[in-house]
Short mmCIF file of C-alpha atoms in Angstrom, two decimals:
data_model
loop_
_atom_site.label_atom_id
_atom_site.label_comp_id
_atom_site.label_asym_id
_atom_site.label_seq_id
_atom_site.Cartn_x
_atom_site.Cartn_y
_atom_site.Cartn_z
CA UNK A 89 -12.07 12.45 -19.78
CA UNK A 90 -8.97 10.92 -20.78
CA UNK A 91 -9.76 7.12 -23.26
CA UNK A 92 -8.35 5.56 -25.45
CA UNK A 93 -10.17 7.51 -28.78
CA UNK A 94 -8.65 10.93 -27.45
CA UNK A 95 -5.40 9.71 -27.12
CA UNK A 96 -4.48 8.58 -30.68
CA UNK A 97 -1.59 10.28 -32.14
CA UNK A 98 -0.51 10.73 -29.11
CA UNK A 99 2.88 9.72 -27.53
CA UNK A 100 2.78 7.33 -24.45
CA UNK A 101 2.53 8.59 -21.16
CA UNK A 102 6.28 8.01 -19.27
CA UNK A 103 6.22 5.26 -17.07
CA UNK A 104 8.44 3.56 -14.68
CA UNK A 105 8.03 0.37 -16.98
CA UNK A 106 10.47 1.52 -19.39
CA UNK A 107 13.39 0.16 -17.48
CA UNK A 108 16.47 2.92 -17.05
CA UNK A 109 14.67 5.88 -17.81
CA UNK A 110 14.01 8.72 -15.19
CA UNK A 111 11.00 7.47 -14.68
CA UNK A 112 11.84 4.02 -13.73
CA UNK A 113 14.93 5.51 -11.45
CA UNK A 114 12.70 7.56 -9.47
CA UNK A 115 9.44 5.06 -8.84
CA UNK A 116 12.68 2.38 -7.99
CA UNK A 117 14.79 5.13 -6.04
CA UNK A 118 13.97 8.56 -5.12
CA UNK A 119 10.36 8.10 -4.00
CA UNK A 120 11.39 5.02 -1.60
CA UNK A 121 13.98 7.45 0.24
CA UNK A 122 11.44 10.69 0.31
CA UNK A 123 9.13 7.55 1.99
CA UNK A 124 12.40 6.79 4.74
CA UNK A 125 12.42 10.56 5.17
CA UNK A 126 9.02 10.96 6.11
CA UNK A 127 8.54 8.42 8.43
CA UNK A 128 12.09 9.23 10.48
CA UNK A 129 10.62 12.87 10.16
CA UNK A 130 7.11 11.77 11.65
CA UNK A 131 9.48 9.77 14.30
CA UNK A 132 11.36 12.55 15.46
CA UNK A 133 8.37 14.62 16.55
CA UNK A 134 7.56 11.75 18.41
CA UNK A 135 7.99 13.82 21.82
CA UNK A 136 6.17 16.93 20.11
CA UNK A 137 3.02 14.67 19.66
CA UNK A 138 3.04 13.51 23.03
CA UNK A 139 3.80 16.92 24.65
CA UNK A 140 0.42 17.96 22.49
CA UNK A 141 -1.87 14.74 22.69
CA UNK A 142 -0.40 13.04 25.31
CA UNK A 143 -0.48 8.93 24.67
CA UNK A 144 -3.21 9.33 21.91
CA UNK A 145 -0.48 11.64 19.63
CA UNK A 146 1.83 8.69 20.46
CA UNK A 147 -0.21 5.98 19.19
CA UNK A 148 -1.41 8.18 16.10
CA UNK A 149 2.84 8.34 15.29
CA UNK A 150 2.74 4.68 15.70
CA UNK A 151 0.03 4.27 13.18
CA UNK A 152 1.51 6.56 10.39
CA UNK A 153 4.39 4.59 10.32
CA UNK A 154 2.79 1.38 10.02
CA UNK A 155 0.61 2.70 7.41
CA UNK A 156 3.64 4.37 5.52
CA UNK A 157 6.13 1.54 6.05
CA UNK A 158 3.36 -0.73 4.37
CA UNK A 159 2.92 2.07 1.20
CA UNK A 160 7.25 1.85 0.57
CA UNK A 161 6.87 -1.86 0.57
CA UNK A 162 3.63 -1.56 -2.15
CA UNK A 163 5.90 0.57 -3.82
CA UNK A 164 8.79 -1.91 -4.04
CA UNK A 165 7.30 -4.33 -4.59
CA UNK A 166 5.09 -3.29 -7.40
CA UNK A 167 1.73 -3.94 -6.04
CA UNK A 168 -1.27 -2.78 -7.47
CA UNK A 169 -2.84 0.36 -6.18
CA UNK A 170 -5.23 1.15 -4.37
CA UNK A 171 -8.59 3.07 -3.79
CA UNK A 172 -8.21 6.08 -0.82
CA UNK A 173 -10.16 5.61 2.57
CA UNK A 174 -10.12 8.85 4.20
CA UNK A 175 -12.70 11.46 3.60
CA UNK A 176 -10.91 13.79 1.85
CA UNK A 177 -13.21 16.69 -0.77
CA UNK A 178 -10.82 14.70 -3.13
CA UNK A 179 -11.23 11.15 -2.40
CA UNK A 180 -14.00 10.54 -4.77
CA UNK A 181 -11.84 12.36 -7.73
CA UNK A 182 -8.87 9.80 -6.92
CA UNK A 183 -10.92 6.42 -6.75
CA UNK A 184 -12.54 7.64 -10.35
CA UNK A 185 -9.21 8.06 -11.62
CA UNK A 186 -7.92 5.06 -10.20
CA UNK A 187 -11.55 3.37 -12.42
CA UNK A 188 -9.93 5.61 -15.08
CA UNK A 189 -6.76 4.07 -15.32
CA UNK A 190 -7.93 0.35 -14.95
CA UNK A 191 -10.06 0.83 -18.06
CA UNK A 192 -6.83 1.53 -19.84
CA UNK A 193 -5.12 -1.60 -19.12
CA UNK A 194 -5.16 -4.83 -20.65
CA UNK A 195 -7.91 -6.95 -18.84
CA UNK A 196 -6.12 -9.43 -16.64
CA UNK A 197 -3.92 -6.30 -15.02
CA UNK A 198 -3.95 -3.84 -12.61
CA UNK A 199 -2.61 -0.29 -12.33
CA UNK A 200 0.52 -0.49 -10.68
CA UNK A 201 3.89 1.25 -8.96
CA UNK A 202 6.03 0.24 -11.98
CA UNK A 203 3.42 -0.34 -14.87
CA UNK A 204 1.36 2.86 -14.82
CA UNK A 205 1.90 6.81 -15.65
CA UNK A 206 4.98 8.05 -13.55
CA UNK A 207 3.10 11.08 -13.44
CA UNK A 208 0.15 9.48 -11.92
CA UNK A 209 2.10 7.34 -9.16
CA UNK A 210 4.18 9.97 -7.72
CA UNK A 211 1.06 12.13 -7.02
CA UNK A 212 -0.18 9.51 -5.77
CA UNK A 213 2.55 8.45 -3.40
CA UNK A 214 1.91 12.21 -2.30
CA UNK A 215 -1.54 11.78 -1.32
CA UNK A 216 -1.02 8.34 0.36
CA UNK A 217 1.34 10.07 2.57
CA UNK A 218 -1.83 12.76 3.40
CA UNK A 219 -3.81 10.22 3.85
CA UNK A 220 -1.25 7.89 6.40
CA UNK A 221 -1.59 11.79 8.15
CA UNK A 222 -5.40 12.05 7.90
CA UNK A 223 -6.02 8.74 8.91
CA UNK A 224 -4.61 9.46 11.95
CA UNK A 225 -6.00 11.93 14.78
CA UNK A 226 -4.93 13.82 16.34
CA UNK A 227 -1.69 14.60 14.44
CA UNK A 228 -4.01 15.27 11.22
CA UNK A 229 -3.07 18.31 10.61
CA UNK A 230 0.40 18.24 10.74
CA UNK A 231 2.98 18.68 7.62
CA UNK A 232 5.74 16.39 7.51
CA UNK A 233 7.64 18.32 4.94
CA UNK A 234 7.06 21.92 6.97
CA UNK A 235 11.00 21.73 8.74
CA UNK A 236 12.71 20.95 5.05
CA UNK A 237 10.74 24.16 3.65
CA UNK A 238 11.79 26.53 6.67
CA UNK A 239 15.00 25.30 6.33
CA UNK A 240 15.29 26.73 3.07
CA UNK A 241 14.16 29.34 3.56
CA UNK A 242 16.25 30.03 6.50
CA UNK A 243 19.30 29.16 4.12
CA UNK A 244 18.85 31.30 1.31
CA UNK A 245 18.52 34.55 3.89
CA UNK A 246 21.75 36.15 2.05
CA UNK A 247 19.84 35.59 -1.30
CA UNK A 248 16.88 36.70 0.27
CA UNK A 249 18.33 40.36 1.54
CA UNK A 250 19.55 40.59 -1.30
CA UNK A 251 16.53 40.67 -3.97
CA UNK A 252 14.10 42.86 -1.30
CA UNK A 253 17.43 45.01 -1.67
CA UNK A 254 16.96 45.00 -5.64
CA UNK A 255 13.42 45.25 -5.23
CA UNK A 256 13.30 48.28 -2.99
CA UNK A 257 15.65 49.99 -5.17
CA UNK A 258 13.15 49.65 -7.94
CA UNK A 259 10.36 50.72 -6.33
CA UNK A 260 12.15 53.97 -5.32
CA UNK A 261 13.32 54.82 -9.28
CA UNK A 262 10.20 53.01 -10.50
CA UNK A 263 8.23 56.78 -12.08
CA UNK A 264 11.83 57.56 -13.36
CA UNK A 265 12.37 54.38 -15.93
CA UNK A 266 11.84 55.00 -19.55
CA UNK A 267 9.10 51.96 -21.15
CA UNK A 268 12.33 49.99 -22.01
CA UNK A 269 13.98 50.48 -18.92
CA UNK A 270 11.10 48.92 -17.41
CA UNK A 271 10.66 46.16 -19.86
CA UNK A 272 14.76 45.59 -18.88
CA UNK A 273 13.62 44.99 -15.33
CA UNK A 274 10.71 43.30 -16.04
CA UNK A 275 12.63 40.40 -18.03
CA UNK A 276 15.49 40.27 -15.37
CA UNK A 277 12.98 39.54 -12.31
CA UNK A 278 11.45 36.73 -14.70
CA UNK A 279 14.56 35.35 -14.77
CA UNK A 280 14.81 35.63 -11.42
CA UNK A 281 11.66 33.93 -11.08
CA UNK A 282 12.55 31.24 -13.57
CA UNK A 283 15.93 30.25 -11.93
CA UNK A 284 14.04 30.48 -8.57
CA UNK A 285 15.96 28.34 -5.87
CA UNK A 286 18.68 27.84 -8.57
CA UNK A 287 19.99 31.49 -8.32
CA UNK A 288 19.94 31.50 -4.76
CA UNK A 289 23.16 29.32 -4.33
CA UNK A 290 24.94 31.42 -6.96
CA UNK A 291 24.60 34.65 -5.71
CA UNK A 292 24.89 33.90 -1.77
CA UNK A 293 28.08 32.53 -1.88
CA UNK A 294 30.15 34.31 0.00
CA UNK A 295 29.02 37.63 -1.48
CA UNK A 296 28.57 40.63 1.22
CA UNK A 297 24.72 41.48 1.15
CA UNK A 298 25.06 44.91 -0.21
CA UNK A 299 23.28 46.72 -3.24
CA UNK A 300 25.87 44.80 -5.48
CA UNK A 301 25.21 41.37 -4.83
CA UNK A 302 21.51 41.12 -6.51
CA UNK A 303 20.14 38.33 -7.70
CA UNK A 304 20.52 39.79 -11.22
CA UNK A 305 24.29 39.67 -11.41
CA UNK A 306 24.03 35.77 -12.10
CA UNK A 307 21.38 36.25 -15.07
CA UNK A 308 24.01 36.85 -17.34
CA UNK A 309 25.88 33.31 -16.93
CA UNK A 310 23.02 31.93 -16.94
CA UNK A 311 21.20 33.12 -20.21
CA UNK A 312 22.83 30.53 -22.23
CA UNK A 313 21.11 27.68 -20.42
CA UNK A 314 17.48 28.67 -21.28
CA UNK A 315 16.35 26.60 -24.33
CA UNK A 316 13.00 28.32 -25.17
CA UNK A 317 12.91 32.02 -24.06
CA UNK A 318 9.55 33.85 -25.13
CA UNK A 319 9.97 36.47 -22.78
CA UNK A 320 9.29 39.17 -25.02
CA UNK A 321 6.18 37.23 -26.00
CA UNK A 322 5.60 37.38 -22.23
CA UNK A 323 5.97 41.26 -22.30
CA UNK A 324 3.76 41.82 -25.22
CA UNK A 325 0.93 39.87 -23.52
CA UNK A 326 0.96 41.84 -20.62
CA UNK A 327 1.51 45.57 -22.04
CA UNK A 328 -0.91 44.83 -25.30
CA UNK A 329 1.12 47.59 -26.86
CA UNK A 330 0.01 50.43 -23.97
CA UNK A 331 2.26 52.04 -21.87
CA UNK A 332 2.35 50.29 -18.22
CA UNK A 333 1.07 52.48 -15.52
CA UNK A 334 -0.46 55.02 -19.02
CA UNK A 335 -3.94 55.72 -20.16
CA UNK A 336 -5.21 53.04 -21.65
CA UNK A 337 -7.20 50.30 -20.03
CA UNK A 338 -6.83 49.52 -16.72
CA UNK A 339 -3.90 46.88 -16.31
CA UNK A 340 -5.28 43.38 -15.89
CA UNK A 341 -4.84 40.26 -13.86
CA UNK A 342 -2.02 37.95 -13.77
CA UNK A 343 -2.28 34.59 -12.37
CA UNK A 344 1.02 32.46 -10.51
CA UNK A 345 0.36 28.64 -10.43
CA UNK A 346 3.47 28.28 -7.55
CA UNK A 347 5.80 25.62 -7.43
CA UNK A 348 8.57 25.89 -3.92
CA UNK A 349 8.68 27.52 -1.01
CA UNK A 350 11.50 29.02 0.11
CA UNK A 351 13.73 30.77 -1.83
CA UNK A 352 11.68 30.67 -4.88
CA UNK A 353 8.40 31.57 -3.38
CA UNK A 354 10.40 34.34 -2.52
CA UNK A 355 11.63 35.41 -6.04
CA UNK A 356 7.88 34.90 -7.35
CA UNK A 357 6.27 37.79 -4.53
CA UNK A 358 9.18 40.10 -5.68
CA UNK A 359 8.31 39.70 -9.31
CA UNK A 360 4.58 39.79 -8.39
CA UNK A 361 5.43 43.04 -6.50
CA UNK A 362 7.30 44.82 -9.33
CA UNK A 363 4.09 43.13 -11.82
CA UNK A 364 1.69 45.41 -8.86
CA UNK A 365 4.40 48.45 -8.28
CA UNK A 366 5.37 49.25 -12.08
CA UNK A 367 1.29 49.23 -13.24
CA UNK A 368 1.70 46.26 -15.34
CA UNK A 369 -0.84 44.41 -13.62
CA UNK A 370 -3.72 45.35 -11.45
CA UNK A 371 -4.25 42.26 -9.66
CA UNK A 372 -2.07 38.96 -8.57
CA UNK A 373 -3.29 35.82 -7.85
CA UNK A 374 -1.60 32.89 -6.51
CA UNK A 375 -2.59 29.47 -6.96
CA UNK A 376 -0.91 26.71 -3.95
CA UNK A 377 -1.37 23.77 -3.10
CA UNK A 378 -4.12 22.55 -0.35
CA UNK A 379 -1.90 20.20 0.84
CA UNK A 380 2.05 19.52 1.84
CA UNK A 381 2.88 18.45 -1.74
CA UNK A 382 6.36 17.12 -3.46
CA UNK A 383 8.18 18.07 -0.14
CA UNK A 384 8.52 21.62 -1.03
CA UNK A 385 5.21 23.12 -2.91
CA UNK A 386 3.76 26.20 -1.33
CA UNK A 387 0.80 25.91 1.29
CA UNK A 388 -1.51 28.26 2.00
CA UNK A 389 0.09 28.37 5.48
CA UNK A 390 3.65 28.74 3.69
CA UNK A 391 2.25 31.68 1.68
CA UNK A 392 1.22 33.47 4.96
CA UNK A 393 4.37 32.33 7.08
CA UNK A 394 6.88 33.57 4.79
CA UNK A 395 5.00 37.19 4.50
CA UNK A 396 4.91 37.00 7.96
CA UNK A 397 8.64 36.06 8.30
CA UNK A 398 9.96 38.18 5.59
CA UNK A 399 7.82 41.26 7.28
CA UNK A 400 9.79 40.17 10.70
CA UNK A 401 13.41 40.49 9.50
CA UNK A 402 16.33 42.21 11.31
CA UNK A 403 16.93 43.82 7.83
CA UNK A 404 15.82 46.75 6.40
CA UNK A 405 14.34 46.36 2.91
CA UNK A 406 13.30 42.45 4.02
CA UNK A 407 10.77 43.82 6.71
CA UNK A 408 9.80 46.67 4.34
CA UNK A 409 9.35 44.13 1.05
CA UNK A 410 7.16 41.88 3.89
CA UNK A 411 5.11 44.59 5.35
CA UNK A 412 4.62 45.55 1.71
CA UNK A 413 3.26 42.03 0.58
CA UNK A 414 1.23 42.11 4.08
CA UNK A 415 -0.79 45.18 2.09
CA UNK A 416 -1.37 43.65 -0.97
CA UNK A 417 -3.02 40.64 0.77
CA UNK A 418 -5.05 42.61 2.65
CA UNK A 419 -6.13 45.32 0.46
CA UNK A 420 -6.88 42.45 -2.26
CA UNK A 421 -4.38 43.22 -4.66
CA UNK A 422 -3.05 39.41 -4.13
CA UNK A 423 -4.93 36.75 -3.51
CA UNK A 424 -4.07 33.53 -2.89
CA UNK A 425 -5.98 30.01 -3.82
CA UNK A 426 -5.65 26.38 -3.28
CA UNK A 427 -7.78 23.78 -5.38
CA UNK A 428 -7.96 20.43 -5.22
CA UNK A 429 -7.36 20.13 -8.48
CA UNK A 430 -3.51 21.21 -8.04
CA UNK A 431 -2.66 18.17 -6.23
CA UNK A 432 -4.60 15.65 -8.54
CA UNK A 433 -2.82 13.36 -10.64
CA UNK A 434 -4.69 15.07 -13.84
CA UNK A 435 -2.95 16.34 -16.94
CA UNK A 436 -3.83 19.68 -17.25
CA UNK A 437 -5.92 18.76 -20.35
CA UNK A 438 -8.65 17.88 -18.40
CA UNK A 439 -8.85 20.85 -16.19
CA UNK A 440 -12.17 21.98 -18.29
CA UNK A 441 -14.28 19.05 -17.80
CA UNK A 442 -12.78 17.85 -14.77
CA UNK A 443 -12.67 21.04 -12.39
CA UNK A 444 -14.55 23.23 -14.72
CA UNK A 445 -14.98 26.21 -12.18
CA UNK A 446 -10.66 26.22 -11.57
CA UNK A 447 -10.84 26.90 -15.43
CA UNK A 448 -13.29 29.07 -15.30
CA UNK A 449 -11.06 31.68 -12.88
CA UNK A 450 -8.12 30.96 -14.82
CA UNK A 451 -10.18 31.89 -17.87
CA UNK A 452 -10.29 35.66 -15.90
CA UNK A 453 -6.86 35.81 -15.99
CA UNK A 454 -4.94 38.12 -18.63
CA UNK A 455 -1.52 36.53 -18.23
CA UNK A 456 -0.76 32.42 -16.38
CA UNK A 457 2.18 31.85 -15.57
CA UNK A 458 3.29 27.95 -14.47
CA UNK A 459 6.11 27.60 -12.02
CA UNK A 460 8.23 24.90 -12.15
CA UNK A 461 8.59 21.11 -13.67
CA UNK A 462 5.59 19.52 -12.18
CA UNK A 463 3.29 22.23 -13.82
CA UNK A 464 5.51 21.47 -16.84
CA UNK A 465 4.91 17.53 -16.81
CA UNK A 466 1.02 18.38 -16.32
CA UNK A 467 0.95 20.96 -19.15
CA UNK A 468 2.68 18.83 -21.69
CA UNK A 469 0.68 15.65 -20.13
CA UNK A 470 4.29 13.75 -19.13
CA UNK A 471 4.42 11.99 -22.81
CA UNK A 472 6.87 11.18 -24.71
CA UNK A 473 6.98 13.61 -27.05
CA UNK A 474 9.40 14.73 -29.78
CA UNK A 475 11.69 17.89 -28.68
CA UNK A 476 10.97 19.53 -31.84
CA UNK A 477 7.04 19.05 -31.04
CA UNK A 478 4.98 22.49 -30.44
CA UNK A 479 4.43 23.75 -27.46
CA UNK A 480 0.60 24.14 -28.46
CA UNK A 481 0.34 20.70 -29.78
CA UNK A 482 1.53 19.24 -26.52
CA UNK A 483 -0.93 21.39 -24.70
CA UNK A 484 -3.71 19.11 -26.33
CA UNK A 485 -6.00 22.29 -26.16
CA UNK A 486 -5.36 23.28 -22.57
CA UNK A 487 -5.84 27.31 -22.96
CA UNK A 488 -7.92 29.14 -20.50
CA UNK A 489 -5.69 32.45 -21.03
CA UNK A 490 -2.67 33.07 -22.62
CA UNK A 491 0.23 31.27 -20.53
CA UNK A 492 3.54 30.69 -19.98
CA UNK A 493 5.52 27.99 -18.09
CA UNK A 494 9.00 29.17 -16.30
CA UNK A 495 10.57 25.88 -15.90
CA UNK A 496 13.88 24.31 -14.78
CA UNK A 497 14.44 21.02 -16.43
CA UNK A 498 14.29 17.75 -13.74
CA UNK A 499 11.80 15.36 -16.06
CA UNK A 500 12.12 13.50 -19.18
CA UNK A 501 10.28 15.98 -21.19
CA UNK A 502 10.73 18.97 -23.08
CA UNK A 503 8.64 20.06 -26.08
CA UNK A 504 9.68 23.26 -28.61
CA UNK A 505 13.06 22.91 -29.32
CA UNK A 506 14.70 23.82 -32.53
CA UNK A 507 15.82 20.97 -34.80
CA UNK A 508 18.18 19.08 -33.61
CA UNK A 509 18.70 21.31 -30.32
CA UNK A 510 17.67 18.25 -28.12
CA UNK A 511 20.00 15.79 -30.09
CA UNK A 512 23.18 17.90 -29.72
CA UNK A 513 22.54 18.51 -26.15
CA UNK A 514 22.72 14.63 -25.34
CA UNK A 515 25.39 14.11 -27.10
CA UNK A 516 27.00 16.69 -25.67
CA UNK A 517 25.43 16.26 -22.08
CA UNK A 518 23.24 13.14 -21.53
CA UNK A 519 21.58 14.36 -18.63
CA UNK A 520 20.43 17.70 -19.57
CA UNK A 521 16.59 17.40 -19.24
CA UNK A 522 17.16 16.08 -15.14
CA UNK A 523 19.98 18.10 -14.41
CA UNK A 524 18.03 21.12 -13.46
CA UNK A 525 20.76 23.17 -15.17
CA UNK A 526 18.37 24.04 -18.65
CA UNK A 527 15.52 26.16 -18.36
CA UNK A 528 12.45 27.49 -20.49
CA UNK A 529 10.49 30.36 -20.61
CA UNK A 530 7.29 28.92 -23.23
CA UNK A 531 4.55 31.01 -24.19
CA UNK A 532 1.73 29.84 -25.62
CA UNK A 533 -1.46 32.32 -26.57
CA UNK A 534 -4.56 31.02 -28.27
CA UNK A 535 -4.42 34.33 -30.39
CA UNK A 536 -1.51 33.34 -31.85
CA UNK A 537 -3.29 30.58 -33.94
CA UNK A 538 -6.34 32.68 -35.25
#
């Protein structure tokens, strides 16, 4: 648990109360406009509720966007927050944190919008806007951020064609590729991975979908934008020095904490199907979210719909790369998991003691890899750290396996840099760790220490 003694010597948490920093810009900007957009989208499907529920489904609408309208004005207005009141597995968790964070503050104050961890409030603003939902029968159960992720996927089909393409072209020359070969491929589709729904717009642009316009054509232009790149680590961890597909031990398990749906979902199956198809790994398992999360994280019923999609396409190697994935889910070869613990507001520091049986499976795992910049903020624990600070150290212990994080940059921090890497790139380009044009591929292995 997360006091005061454990956190000496360590950097503050960032917070909207440091006044024109990203933090403070999103808690005063972004998250009040992803509030508009959820209660015009709960608005619009005004007619679907009623078609569904009748007058009750109209009257639930109503309610949401009462409740919601009331969280943007706490937000604005920098009230304190407050304990949940549904009856969520999670509820407890959240009012304990909540007691968590009070104890940190100065006596005659509250936790607050603007005063406490921007990490913490915009997970929270999440699950308030589950709860306005949950609240509410009988539209309960619906997503509110479901259209914006089939939209994107829907928009990146080009993109989309054209990695099953790559990927089916692979699996045909797959018992033909020399160890390096392989390791080649290997580091190009975790590049893909990284650059997720970045690539996408760079390589559908107006290219025809054949065999040429792969997704790894823009990895070259884009290799001078990744900061930290331990990909050979990466490879090492996995192969252990065998042969993939040898003798040897039987290849292990590797473990994808997702981040979007939509085109990037899409780029992590691929890679998980070349991890399956080349013998590097046994086993896959996915961990989601168990709830619609930061607009576009990956549901369970995401997961399944864009298998399902993907195995439906009027194309070729799509349908084939779908009906493939369709296999591996049901033979067991992936799996896929959501735990509560995903969508708390934790640092991933506490994972043992807090949600000791999630580290526990991740503890099984031969290889995690964390998508994405939320996983990055809850790795590093969203301080304010120094760029030239270890990856480890910023970890504060957090190491059920060895891991790495494949991360665009959209938050204010970014540990492991070389000396004065992080300085030149703000002088050069002030906006570089928001831009979402850097990237890192950080390894971190307890072996490595002993």
């Amino acid at each position: 648990m997360a006091n005061q003694v454990t956190l000496r010597g360590v950097p503050e948490s960032l917070s909207a109360k440091f006044v024109g920093t990203f933090a403070y810009l999103t808690v005063r900007d972004r998250l009040p406009t992803i509030l508009t957009k959820v209660i015009d989208t709960i608005h619009r499907n005004k007619n679907k509720f009623f078609e569904e529920h009748g007058e009750e489904g109209v009257q639930a609408e109503k309610r949401a966007i009462s409740f919601l309208s009331k969280l943007r004005n706490e937000l604005q207005t920098d009230k304190p927050v407050l304990a949940l009141t549904d009856d969520g597995v999670d509820t407890d968790m959240w009012n304990q944190y909540l007691q968590r964070q009070q104890s940190l503050m100065d006596e005659n104050e509250s936790p607050s919008w603007f005063k406490s961890p921007w990490l913490y409030m915009e997970c929270y603003m999440y699950r308030r806007i589950q709860e306005s939902i949950r609240l509410n029968p009988p539209i309960c159960d619906f997503d509110v951020f479901r259209a914006a992720k089939t939209q994107s996927y829907f928009e990146s089909q080009q993109a989309i064609i054209a990695i099953c393409t790559y990927l089916q072209g692979l699996n045909k020359n797959m018992n033909d590729f020399s160890e390096e070969q392989l390791m080649g491929q290997f580091l190009k589709l975790l590049q893909v991975s990284l650059w997720g729904n970045k690539c996408d717009l760079s390589i559908s642009a107006g290219q025809e979908n054949s065999q040429k316009s792969s997704p790894v054509e823009a990895l070259e232009d884009l290799k001078s934008f990744i900061l930290v790149d331990d990909s050979h680590l990466v490879w090492s961890a996995l192969t252990g020095g065998k042969t993939p597909g040898g003798s040897g031990k039987p290849q292990g398990r590797v473990d994808i904490v997702l981040d979007n749906a939509g085109f990037e979902l899409v780029t992590d199956l691929v890679f998980a199907d070349f991890l399956v198809s080349s013998g590097l790994a046994r086993q896959v398992h996915f961990h989601g979210k168990s709830m619609p999360w930061f607009v576009s994280d990956t549901t369970r019923e995401d997961f399944s719909w864009t298998i399902r999609q993907t195995m439906a396409a009027n194309h070729k190697w799509m349908s084939k790369s779908g009906a493939q994935w369709q296999r591996y889910v049901k033979d067991g070869t992936w799996c896929y998991h959501d735990h509560p613990f995903w969508t708390l507001p934790h640092e991933f520091c506490d994972m043992a003691a807090d949600a000791p049986d999630l580290y526990a499976a991740l503890q099984e795992a031969d290889l995690v890899l964390f998508k994405g910049d939320l996983n990055y903020r809850k790795l590093t624990s969203d301080r304010d750290w120094a760029h030239t600070e270890t990856f480890e150290r910023a970890l504060r212990g957090f190491q059920p396996a060895p891991l790495c994080s494949l991360r665009t940059l959209k938050a204010n921090v970014q540990v492991g840099l070389r000396p004065d890497q992080g300085e030149s790139l703000t002088a050069r380009e002030p906006g570089w760790m928001t831009s979402g044009a850097y990237a890192v591929i950080q390894f971190s292995s307890h072996h490595r220490e002993q």
